[in-house]
PDB file of C-alpha atoms in Angstrom:
ATOM      1  CA  UNK A 700      -0.176  -0.092   0.157  1.00 37.00           C
ATOM      2  CA  UNK A 701       1.151   3.013  -1.012  1.00 35.00           C
ATOM      3  CA  UNK A 702       1.419   5.873   2.117  1.00 36.00           C
ATOM      4  CA  UNK A 703       0.028   9.139   1.316  1.00 35.00           C
ATOM      5  CA  UNK A 704       1.099  12.419   3.726  1.00 38.00           C
ATOM      6  CA  UNK A 705      -1.023  14.887   4.548  1.00 35.00           C
ATOM      7  CA  UNK A 706       0.035  18.460   4.662  1.00 36.00           C
ATOM      8  CA  UNK A 707       3.398  19.588   5.710  1.00 38.00           C
ATOM      9  CA  UNK A 708       4.001  20.577   9.430  1.00 40.00           C
ATOM     10  CA  UNK A 709       6.815  23.609   9.525  1.00 51.00           C
ATOM     11  CA  UNK A 710       7.787  22.810  12.940  1.00 48.00           C
ATOM     12  CA  UNK A 711       8.851  19.035  14.328  1.00 48.00           C
ATOM     13  CA  UNK A 712       8.055  19.748  17.944  1.00 61.00           C
ATOM     14  CA  UNK A 713       5.193  21.682  18.775  1.00 68.00           C
ATOM     15  CA  UNK A 714       4.433  22.866  22.311  1.00 71.00           C
ATOM     16  CA  UNK A 715       2.111  20.430  24.603  1.00 75.00           C
ATOM     17  CA  UNK A 716       1.019  21.352  27.619  1.00 80.00           C
ATOM     18  CA  UNK A 717       3.219  19.085  29.631  1.00 80.00           C
ATOM     19  CA  UNK A 718       6.474  20.214  26.957  1.00 79.00           C
ATOM     20  CA  UNK A 719       5.690  23.567  28.422  1.00 84.00           C
ATOM     21  CA  UNK A 720       5.934  22.845  31.778  1.00 84.00           C
ATOM     22  CA  UNK A 721       9.045  20.562  31.921  1.00 82.00           C
ATOM     23  CA  UNK A 722      10.604  23.298  29.827  1.00 86.00           C
ATOM     24  CA  UNK A 723       9.999  25.695  32.619  1.00 87.00           C
ATOM     25  CA  UNK A 724      11.191  23.722  35.049  1.00 85.00           C
ATOM     26  CA  UNK A 725      14.714  23.188  33.353  1.00 85.00           C
ATOM     27  CA  UNK A 726      14.886  27.382  32.543  1.00 87.00           C
ATOM     28  CA  UNK A 727      13.780  27.506  36.342  1.00 88.00           C
ATOM     29  CA  UNK A 728      16.788  24.622  37.192  1.00 83.00           C
ATOM     30  CA  UNK A 729      18.915  26.812  35.146  1.00 83.00           C
ATOM     31  CA  UNK A 730      18.241  30.331  37.021  1.00 86.00           C
ATOM     32  CA  UNK A 731      18.485  28.810  40.327  1.00 82.00           C
ATOM     33  CA  UNK A 732      22.168  26.415  38.968  1.00 80.00           C
ATOM     34  CA  UNK A 733      23.234  30.408  37.685  1.00 83.00           C
ATOM     35  CA  UNK A 734      22.371  32.612  40.925  1.00 79.00           C
ATOM     36  CA  UNK A 735      22.171  30.944  43.777  1.00 75.00           C
ATOM     37  CA  UNK A 736      25.968  32.192  45.135  1.00 71.00           C
ATOM     38  CA  UNK A 737      24.540  36.445  44.951  1.00 72.00           C
ATOM     39  CA  UNK A 738      22.102  34.350  47.493  1.00 70.00           C
ATOM     40  CA  UNK A 739      24.511  31.938  49.784  1.00 63.00           C
ATOM     41  CA  UNK A 740      25.617  32.748  52.702  1.00 60.00           C
ATOM     42  CA  UNK A 741      28.653  34.456  53.241  1.00 55.00           C
ATOM     43  CA  UNK A 742      30.657  31.946  54.890  1.00 56.00           C
ATOM     44  CA  UNK A 743      29.834  29.080  52.280  1.00 57.00           C
ATOM     45  CA  UNK A 744      33.211  27.624  50.857  1.00 55.00           C
ATOM     46  CA  UNK A 745      31.490  25.851  47.329  1.00 50.00           C
ATOM     47  CA  UNK A 746      32.315  26.554  44.119  1.00 51.00           C
ATOM     48  CA  UNK A 747      30.145  25.501  40.346  1.00 53.00           C
ATOM     49  CA  UNK A 748      33.168  23.465  40.408  1.00 52.00           C
ATOM     50  CA  UNK A 749      31.400  21.338  43.543  1.00 57.00           C
ATOM     51  CA  UNK A 750      28.000  21.981  41.608  1.00 58.00           C
ATOM     52  CA  UNK A 751      28.275  21.332  38.339  1.00 56.00           C
ATOM     53  CA  UNK A 752      28.247  17.189  38.549  1.00 63.00           C
ATOM     54  CA  UNK A 753      25.306  18.094  39.764  1.00 66.00           C
ATOM     55  CA  UNK A 754      23.774  19.870  37.807  1.00 65.00           C
ATOM     56  CA  UNK A 755      24.602  17.966  35.255  1.00 67.00           C
ATOM     57  CA  UNK A 756      22.689  14.949  36.522  1.00 70.00           C
ATOM     58  CA  UNK A 757      19.839  16.476  37.050  1.00 70.00           C
ATOM     59  CA  UNK A 758      19.239  18.295  33.253  1.00 70.00           C
ATOM     60  CA  UNK A 759      20.726  14.637  31.839  1.00 73.00           C
ATOM     61  CA  UNK A 760      17.183  13.502  32.706  1.00 78.00           C
ATOM     62  CA  UNK A 761      14.860  16.938  32.020  1.00 73.00           C
ATOM     63  CA  UNK A 762      15.999  17.162  28.995  1.00 73.00           C
ATOM     64  CA  UNK A 763      14.958  13.630  27.943  1.00 73.00           C
ATOM     65  CA  UNK A 764      11.725  14.349  29.522  1.00 76.00           C
ATOM     66  CA  UNK A 765      11.269  16.993  26.918  1.00 74.00           C
ATOM     67  CA  UNK A 766      11.912  14.674  23.965  1.00 71.00           C
ATOM     68  CA  UNK A 767       9.871  12.287  25.646  1.00 74.00           C
ATOM     69  CA  UNK A 768       7.386  15.126  26.406  1.00 71.00           C
ATOM     70  CA  UNK A 769       6.816  15.712  22.814  1.00 67.00           C
ATOM     71  CA  UNK A 770       6.545  12.115  21.637  1.00 67.00           C
ATOM     72  CA  UNK A 771       4.327  12.040  23.833  1.00 67.00           C
ATOM     73  CA  UNK A 772       1.917  14.790  22.553  1.00 67.00           C
ATOM     74  CA  UNK A 773       2.767  13.690  18.925  1.00 59.00           C
ATOM     75  CA  UNK A 774       5.313  16.928  18.317  1.00 61.00           C
ATOM     76  CA  UNK A 775       8.260  14.861  17.579  1.00 66.00           C
ATOM     77  CA  UNK A 776       8.922  11.383  15.597  1.00 68.00           C
ATOM     78  CA  UNK A 777      11.985   9.791  13.993  1.00 76.00           C
ATOM     79  CA  UNK A 778      12.226  12.571  11.616  1.00 79.00           C
ATOM     80  CA  UNK A 779      12.776  15.010  14.113  1.00 78.00           C
ATOM     81  CA  UNK A 780      14.825  12.820  16.225  1.00 80.00           C
ATOM     82  CA  UNK A 781      17.238  12.272  12.549  1.00 84.00           C
ATOM     83  CA  UNK A 782      17.239  16.298  12.000  1.00 86.00           C
ATOM     84  CA  UNK A 783      18.235  16.744  15.696  1.00 86.00           C
ATOM     85  CA  UNK A 784      21.217  14.257  15.325  1.00 88.00           C
ATOM     86  CA  UNK A 785      21.994  16.362  12.237  1.00 91.00           C
ATOM     87  CA  UNK A 786      21.715  19.693  13.207  1.00 92.00           C
ATOM     88  CA  UNK A 787      23.411  18.871  16.157  1.00 91.00           C
ATOM     89  CA  UNK A 788      26.179  17.405  14.654  1.00 91.00           C
ATOM     90  CA  UNK A 789      26.718  20.667  12.613  1.00 91.00           C
ATOM     91  CA  UNK A 790      26.741  22.839  14.901  1.00 90.00           C
ATOM     92  CA  UNK A 791      28.913  20.999  16.853  1.00 88.00           C
ATOM     93  CA  UNK A 792      31.574  21.041  14.204  1.00 88.00           C
ATOM     94  CA  UNK A 793      30.855  24.920  13.735  1.00 86.00           C
ATOM     95  CA  UNK A 794      32.334  25.550  17.083  1.00 82.00           C
ATOM     96  CA  UNK A 795      36.162  24.505  16.572  1.00 79.00           C
ATOM     97  CA  UNK A 796      35.993  26.836  13.686  1.00 77.00           C
ATOM     98  CA  UNK A 797      36.685  30.048  16.219  1.00 66.00           C
ATOM     99  CA  UNK A 798      36.962  28.407  19.109  1.00 59.00           C
ATOM    100  CA  UNK A 799      40.055  30.608  21.178  1.00 55.00           C
ATOM    101  CA  UNK A 800      40.071  33.440  18.933  1.00 63.00           C
ATOM    102  CA  UNK A 801      38.374  36.270  20.051  1.00 63.00           C
ATOM    103  CA  UNK A 802      34.949  35.461  20.681  1.00 65.00           C
ATOM    104  CA  UNK A 803      33.380  34.122  17.025  1.00 76.00           C
ATOM    105  CA  UNK A 804      31.583  30.971  17.100  1.00 82.00           C
ATOM    106  CA  UNK A 805      29.941  30.569  13.746  1.00 87.00           C
ATOM    107  CA  UNK A 806      27.480  27.912  14.834  1.00 90.00           C
ATOM    108  CA  UNK A 807      25.719  31.364  16.831  1.00 92.00           C
ATOM    109  CA  UNK A 808      23.443  31.915  13.898  1.00 93.00           C
ATOM    110  CA  UNK A 809      23.203  28.105  13.316  1.00 94.00           C
ATOM    111  CA  UNK A 810      21.224  28.016  16.052  1.00 95.00           C
ATOM    112  CA  UNK A 811      19.190  31.120  15.785  1.00 95.00           C
ATOM    113  CA  UNK A 812      17.430  30.117  12.682  1.00 95.00           C
ATOM    114  CA  UNK A 813      17.424  26.270  12.956  1.00 93.00           C
ATOM    115  CA  UNK A 814      15.310  27.241  16.657  1.00 93.00           C
ATOM    116  CA  UNK A 815      13.351  30.343  14.589  1.00 92.00           C
ATOM    117  CA  UNK A 816      12.493  27.179  12.067  1.00 90.00           C
ATOM    118  CA  UNK A 817      11.968  24.422  13.824  1.00 88.00           C
ATOM    119  CA  UNK A 818      10.321  25.884  17.289  1.00 87.00           C
ATOM    120  CA  UNK A 819      11.423  26.831  20.890  1.00 88.00           C
ATOM    121  CA  UNK A 820      11.459  23.250  22.044  1.00 86.00           C
ATOM    122  CA  UNK A 821      13.800  22.015  19.437  1.00 87.00           C
ATOM    123  CA  UNK A 822      15.526  24.299  19.933  1.00 90.00           C
ATOM    124  CA  UNK A 823      16.398  24.632  22.853  1.00 89.00           C
ATOM    125  CA  UNK A 824      17.254  20.999  22.975  1.00 88.00           C
ATOM    126  CA  UNK A 825      18.848  21.641  20.346  1.00 91.00           C
ATOM    127  CA  UNK A 826      21.015  24.449  21.182  1.00 91.00           C
ATOM    128  CA  UNK A 827      21.676  21.364  24.699  1.00 88.00           C
ATOM    129  CA  UNK A 828      23.025  18.496  22.485  1.00 89.00           C
ATOM    130  CA  UNK A 829      25.421  20.518  19.670  1.00 91.00           C
ATOM    131  CA  UNK A 830      26.709  22.475  23.425  1.00 90.00           C
ATOM    132  CA  UNK A 831      28.196  18.748  24.564  1.00 88.00           C
ATOM    133  CA  UNK A 832      28.647  17.381  21.889  1.00 89.00           C
ATOM    134  CA  UNK A 833      30.815  20.690  20.832  1.00 87.00           C
ATOM    135  CA  UNK A 834      32.538  19.773  24.333  1.00 85.00           C
ATOM    136  CA  UNK A 835      32.953  16.561  24.159  1.00 84.00           C
ATOM    137  CA  UNK A 836      34.582  16.986  19.418  1.00 80.00           C
ATOM    138  CA  UNK A 837      36.589  19.674  21.200  1.00 75.00           C
ATOM    139  CA  UNK A 838      37.848  18.162  24.500  1.00 65.00           C
ATOM    140  CA  UNK A 839      35.424  21.616  27.060  1.00 71.00           C
ATOM    141  CA  UNK A 840      34.440  18.829  29.336  1.00 76.00           C
ATOM    142  CA  UNK A 841      34.632  20.995  32.473  1.00 76.00           C
ATOM    143  CA  UNK A 842      32.574  22.593  35.485  1.00 76.00           C
ATOM    144  CA  UNK A 843      30.794  24.629  32.654  1.00 80.00           C
ATOM    145  CA  UNK A 844      30.078  22.411  30.613  1.00 82.00           C
ATOM    146  CA  UNK A 845      26.363  22.167  31.939  1.00 84.00           C
ATOM    147  CA  UNK A 846      26.410  25.830  31.820  1.00 86.00           C
ATOM    148  CA  UNK A 847      26.723  26.291  28.389  1.00 88.00           C
ATOM    149  CA  UNK A 848      23.985  23.360  27.776  1.00 88.00           C
ATOM    150  CA  UNK A 849      21.753  25.368  29.090  1.00 88.00           C
ATOM    151  CA  UNK A 850      22.843  28.718  27.509  1.00 92.00           C
ATOM    152  CA  UNK A 851      23.052  27.253  24.473  1.00 93.00           C
ATOM    153  CA  UNK A 852      19.729  25.951  25.107  1.00 92.00           C
ATOM    154  CA  UNK A 853      18.061  29.519  26.008  1.00 94.00           C
ATOM    155  CA  UNK A 854      18.942  31.087  22.463  1.00 95.00           C
ATOM    156  CA  UNK A 855      17.626  28.544  19.474  1.00 94.00           C
ATOM    157  CA  UNK A 856      14.334  28.582  22.290  1.00 93.00           C
ATOM    158  CA  UNK A 857      13.804  32.397  21.988  1.00 94.00           C
ATOM    159  CA  UNK A 858      14.698  31.688  18.672  1.00 93.00           C
ATOM    160  CA  UNK A 859      11.409  30.474  18.872  1.00 90.00           C
ATOM    161  CA  UNK A 860       9.812  32.189  20.676  1.00 90.00           C
ATOM    162  CA  UNK A 861       9.948  34.925  18.585  1.00 90.00           C
ATOM    163  CA  UNK A 862       6.412  36.263  17.817  1.00 81.00           C
ATOM    164  CA  UNK A 863       6.850  37.597  14.025  1.00 70.00           C
ATOM    165  CA  UNK A 864       6.238  35.952  10.982  1.00 73.00           C
ATOM    166  CA  UNK A 865       7.880  38.015   9.155  1.00 74.00           C
ATOM    167  CA  UNK A 866       9.170  36.310   5.684  1.00 80.00           C
ATOM    168  CA  UNK A 867      12.425  37.422   3.423  1.00 84.00           C
ATOM    169  CA  UNK A 868      14.833  40.739   3.830  1.00 88.00           C
ATOM    170  CA  UNK A 869      12.627  41.241   6.794  1.00 89.00           C
ATOM    171  CA  UNK A 870      13.425  38.328   8.675  1.00 92.00           C
ATOM    172  CA  UNK A 871      16.493  38.081   8.783  1.00 93.00           C
ATOM    173  CA  UNK A 872      17.135  41.379   9.293  1.00 94.00           C
ATOM    174  CA  UNK A 873      14.895  40.988  12.945  1.00 94.00           C
ATOM    175  CA  UNK A 874      16.908  37.325  13.650  1.00 95.00           C
ATOM    176  CA  UNK A 875      20.905  39.457  12.878  1.00 96.00           C
ATOM    177  CA  UNK A 876      18.892  42.011  15.297  1.00 96.00           C
ATOM    178  CA  UNK A 877      17.898  38.540  18.166  1.00 96.00           C
ATOM    179  CA  UNK A 878      21.760  37.794  17.757  1.00 95.00           C
ATOM    180  CA  UNK A 879      23.068  40.705  18.382  1.00 95.00           C
ATOM    181  CA  UNK A 880      21.456  40.471  21.792  1.00 96.00           C
ATOM    182  CA  UNK A 881      21.285  36.975  22.512  1.00 95.00           C
ATOM    183  CA  UNK A 882      24.923  37.150  21.936  1.00 93.00           C
ATOM    184  CA  UNK A 883      25.785  39.303  23.970  1.00 93.00           C
ATOM    185  CA  UNK A 884      23.873  37.820  26.815  1.00 94.00           C
ATOM    186  CA  UNK A 885      25.089  34.779  26.079  1.00 93.00           C
ATOM    187  CA  UNK A 886      28.430  36.310  27.509  1.00 90.00           C
ATOM    188  CA  UNK A 887      26.588  37.862  30.074  1.00 91.00           C
ATOM    189  CA  UNK A 888      24.998  34.740  31.380  1.00 91.00           C
ATOM    190  CA  UNK A 889      27.978  32.390  31.204  1.00 90.00           C
ATOM    191  CA  UNK A 890      30.239  35.079  33.756  1.00 89.00           C
ATOM    192  CA  UNK A 891      28.066  34.749  36.233  1.00 85.00           C
ATOM    193  CA  UNK A 892      29.222  31.100  35.876  1.00 82.00           C
ATOM    194  CA  UNK A 893      32.193  32.281  37.808  1.00 79.00           C
ATOM    195  CA  UNK A 894      33.151  35.300  38.308  1.00 82.00           C
ATOM    196  CA  UNK A 895      32.007  35.217  42.363  1.00 77.00           C
ATOM    197  CA  UNK A 896      35.132  32.560  42.401  1.00 74.00           C
ATOM    198  CA  UNK A 897      37.621  34.676  40.268  1.00 74.00           C
ATOM    199  CA  UNK A 898      39.899  36.098  42.720  1.00 61.00           C
ATOM    200  CA  UNK A 899      42.158  38.544  42.858  1.00 59.00           C
ATOM    201  CA  UNK A 900      39.895  40.911  40.698  1.00 65.00           C
ATOM    202  CA  UNK A 901      39.702  44.776  42.400  1.00 66.00           C
ATOM    203  CA  UNK A 902      37.115  45.246  44.296  1.00 72.00           C
ATOM    204  CA  UNK A 903      34.739  47.177  42.050  1.00 78.00           C
ATOM    205  CA  UNK A 904      34.317  44.164  39.765  1.00 83.00           C
ATOM    206  CA  UNK A 905      34.817  41.532  42.066  1.00 81.00           C
ATOM    207  CA  UNK A 906      31.994  39.224  44.034  1.00 81.00           C
ATOM    208  CA  UNK A 907      31.143  40.128  47.576  1.00 79.00           C
ATOM    209  CA  UNK A 908      29.441  37.332  49.430  1.00 76.00           C
ATOM    210  CA  UNK A 909      26.189  38.265  51.439  1.00 75.00           C
ATOM    211  CA  UNK A 910      26.411  41.534  50.081  1.00 77.00           C
ATOM    212  CA  UNK A 911      23.344  43.362  48.894  1.00 82.00           C
ATOM    213  CA  UNK A 912      22.303  42.252  46.036  1.00 80.00           C
ATOM    214  CA  UNK A 913      22.153  45.803  43.955  1.00 85.00           C
ATOM    215  CA  UNK A 914      25.792  45.964  45.601  1.00 85.00           C
ATOM    216  CA  UNK A 915      26.597  43.169  43.622  1.00 83.00           C
ATOM    217  CA  UNK A 916      24.712  43.025  40.191  1.00 86.00           C
ATOM    218  CA  UNK A 917      26.275  46.611  40.059  1.00 89.00           C
ATOM    219  CA  UNK A 918      29.747  44.846  40.651  1.00 88.00           C
ATOM    220  CA  UNK A 919      28.922  42.044  37.668  1.00 88.00           C
ATOM    221  CA  UNK A 920      27.901  44.527  35.322  1.00 89.00           C
ATOM    222  CA  UNK A 921      31.268  46.513  35.606  1.00 89.00           C
ATOM    223  CA  UNK A 922      32.994  42.801  35.666  1.00 89.00           C
ATOM    224  CA  UNK A 923      31.741  42.703  32.341  1.00 89.00           C
ATOM    225  CA  UNK A 924      32.420  45.751  30.673  1.00 89.00           C
ATOM    226  CA  UNK A 925      36.005  45.668  31.457  1.00 86.00           C
ATOM    227  CA  UNK A 926      36.659  41.690  30.689  1.00 83.00           C
ATOM    228  CA  UNK A 927      34.578  39.975  28.413  1.00 84.00           C
ATOM    229  CA  UNK A 928      32.640  42.110  25.663  1.00 86.00           C
ATOM    230  CA  UNK A 929      35.944  42.358  24.170  1.00 85.00           C
ATOM    231  CA  UNK A 930      34.684  39.091  23.106  1.00 87.00           C
ATOM    232  CA  UNK A 931      30.967  38.822  23.874  1.00 90.00           C
ATOM    233  CA  UNK A 932      30.588  41.735  20.912  1.00 91.00           C
ATOM    234  CA  UNK A 933      33.107  39.837  18.396  1.00 90.00           C
ATOM    235  CA  UNK A 934      30.398  36.990  18.606  1.00 91.00           C
ATOM    236  CA  UNK A 935      27.728  39.209  18.022  1.00 93.00           C
ATOM    237  CA  UNK A 936      29.106  40.742  15.429  1.00 93.00           C
ATOM    238  CA  UNK A 937      29.832  37.615  13.517  1.00 92.00           C
ATOM    239  CA  UNK A 938      26.361  36.385  14.201  1.00 94.00           C
ATOM    240  CA  UNK A 939      25.314  38.951  12.402  1.00 95.00           C
ATOM    241  CA  UNK A 940      26.589  39.141   9.690  1.00 95.00           C
ATOM    242  CA  UNK A 941      26.357  35.320   9.337  1.00 94.00           C
ATOM    243  CA  UNK A 942      22.268  35.640   9.172  1.00 95.00           C
ATOM    244  CA  UNK A 943      22.154  38.948   6.308  1.00 95.00           C
ATOM    245  CA  UNK A 944      24.301  37.005   4.511  1.00 94.00           C
ATOM    246  CA  UNK A 945      23.646  33.036   4.485  1.00 93.00           C
ATOM    247  CA  UNK A 946      20.269  33.648   6.292  1.00 92.00           C
ATOM    248  CA  UNK A 947      17.849  33.349   3.256  1.00 92.00           C
ATOM    249  CA  UNK A 948      18.914  30.553   1.981  1.00 93.00           C
ATOM    250  CA  UNK A 949      19.320  28.850   5.192  1.00 94.00           C
ATOM    251  CA  UNK A 950      15.871  29.022   6.202  1.00 92.00           C
ATOM    252  CA  UNK A 951      14.702  28.709   3.129  1.00 91.00           C
ATOM    253  CA  UNK A 952      16.652  25.209   2.823  1.00 92.00           C
ATOM    254  CA  UNK A 953      15.053  24.251   7.160  1.00 90.00           C
ATOM    255  CA  UNK A 954      12.227  25.108   6.202  1.00 89.00           C
ATOM    256  CA  UNK A 955      12.149  23.030   2.270  1.00 88.00           C
ATOM    257  CA  UNK A 956      13.645  19.755   4.922  1.00 84.00           C
ATOM    258  CA  UNK A 957      10.437  20.155   7.275  1.00 80.00           C
ATOM    259  CA  UNK A 958       7.656  20.265   4.300  1.00 77.00           C
ATOM    260  CA  UNK A 959       8.901  17.707   2.620  1.00 73.00           C
ATOM    261  CA  UNK A 960      10.029  15.506   6.003  1.00 65.00           C
ATOM    262  CA  UNK A 961       6.099  16.384   6.882  1.00 59.00           C
ATOM    263  CA  UNK A 962       7.387  16.137  10.878  1.00 58.00           C
ATOM    264  CA  UNK A 963       3.785  14.673  12.153  1.00 54.00           C
ATOM    265  CA  UNK A 964       1.733  14.709   9.324  1.00 54.00           C
ATOM    266  CA  UNK A 965      -0.457  11.598   9.540  1.00 51.00           C
ATOM    267  CA  UNK A 966      -0.784   8.780   6.567  1.00 46.00           C
ATOM    268  CA  UNK A 967      -3.361   7.626   5.004  1.00 47.00           C
ATOM    269  CA  UNK A 968      -3.805   4.320   3.137  1.00 42.00           C
ATOM    270  CA  UNK A 969      -4.558   4.287  -0.405  1.00 47.00           C
ATOM    271  CA  UNK A 970      -7.702   2.162  -0.532  1.00 49.00           C
ATOM    272  CA  UNK A 971      -8.593   2.942   3.399  1.00 48.00           C
ATOM    273  CA  UNK A 972     -11.972   3.556   4.086  1.00 47.00           C
ATOM    274  CA  UNK A 973     -13.681   6.511   5.950  1.00 44.00           C
TER     275      UNK A 973
END
């Protein structure tokens, strides 16, 4: 019998109720993991080198829960999993091209465009898996890895949550702006992962345990401006440039692939009775 496909879905992963709950839970865990030092007891001697394994141990089941929730809600099938694997492999291969060079990371534009086309649920899992794969590929496994996975997942998920459905040059311009903002925010959030534990800094930019949160936020802003902005701005510029130059054909390719794959399309069979 010949299978007949219905109209193709644009996004292989739809955010159903269970998927939304799991994504919110993952994000809350991430926010707590990044922000707890600001509220920690001044006498605590904990560091992310100690809590990162616990975060990683919690993150993997939660990522799996996102996928299971999508499958159970009918928003993800074998073809979507295959595309996830392909895009994650490409993203992992792109990252070493600029690793260690003034923040130039070409994988960002792929994560932004993929999240835009394939949706926030797919985008979050893609960003996290791509960062995990790239860490294994480059040997960049350390206490920072689960935080990188969370941050990249948020970058790609945010692109999928953009409400504007415009196409053409206006869409690539929108994504370029988002790429700039998300690239800088990624660096800012990742700074928070290590900043409380870096010693030997000027008191005007160092973390002060037990100090009022607004005071530490001011010091953190000064720290970002004086240390990481030289990495964040090149990352933002590269992401915007690649989006503006390669964004339109890549968006078209991704959308064509999802149409042909007909993710989550129900099948009818020749001779099947209604």
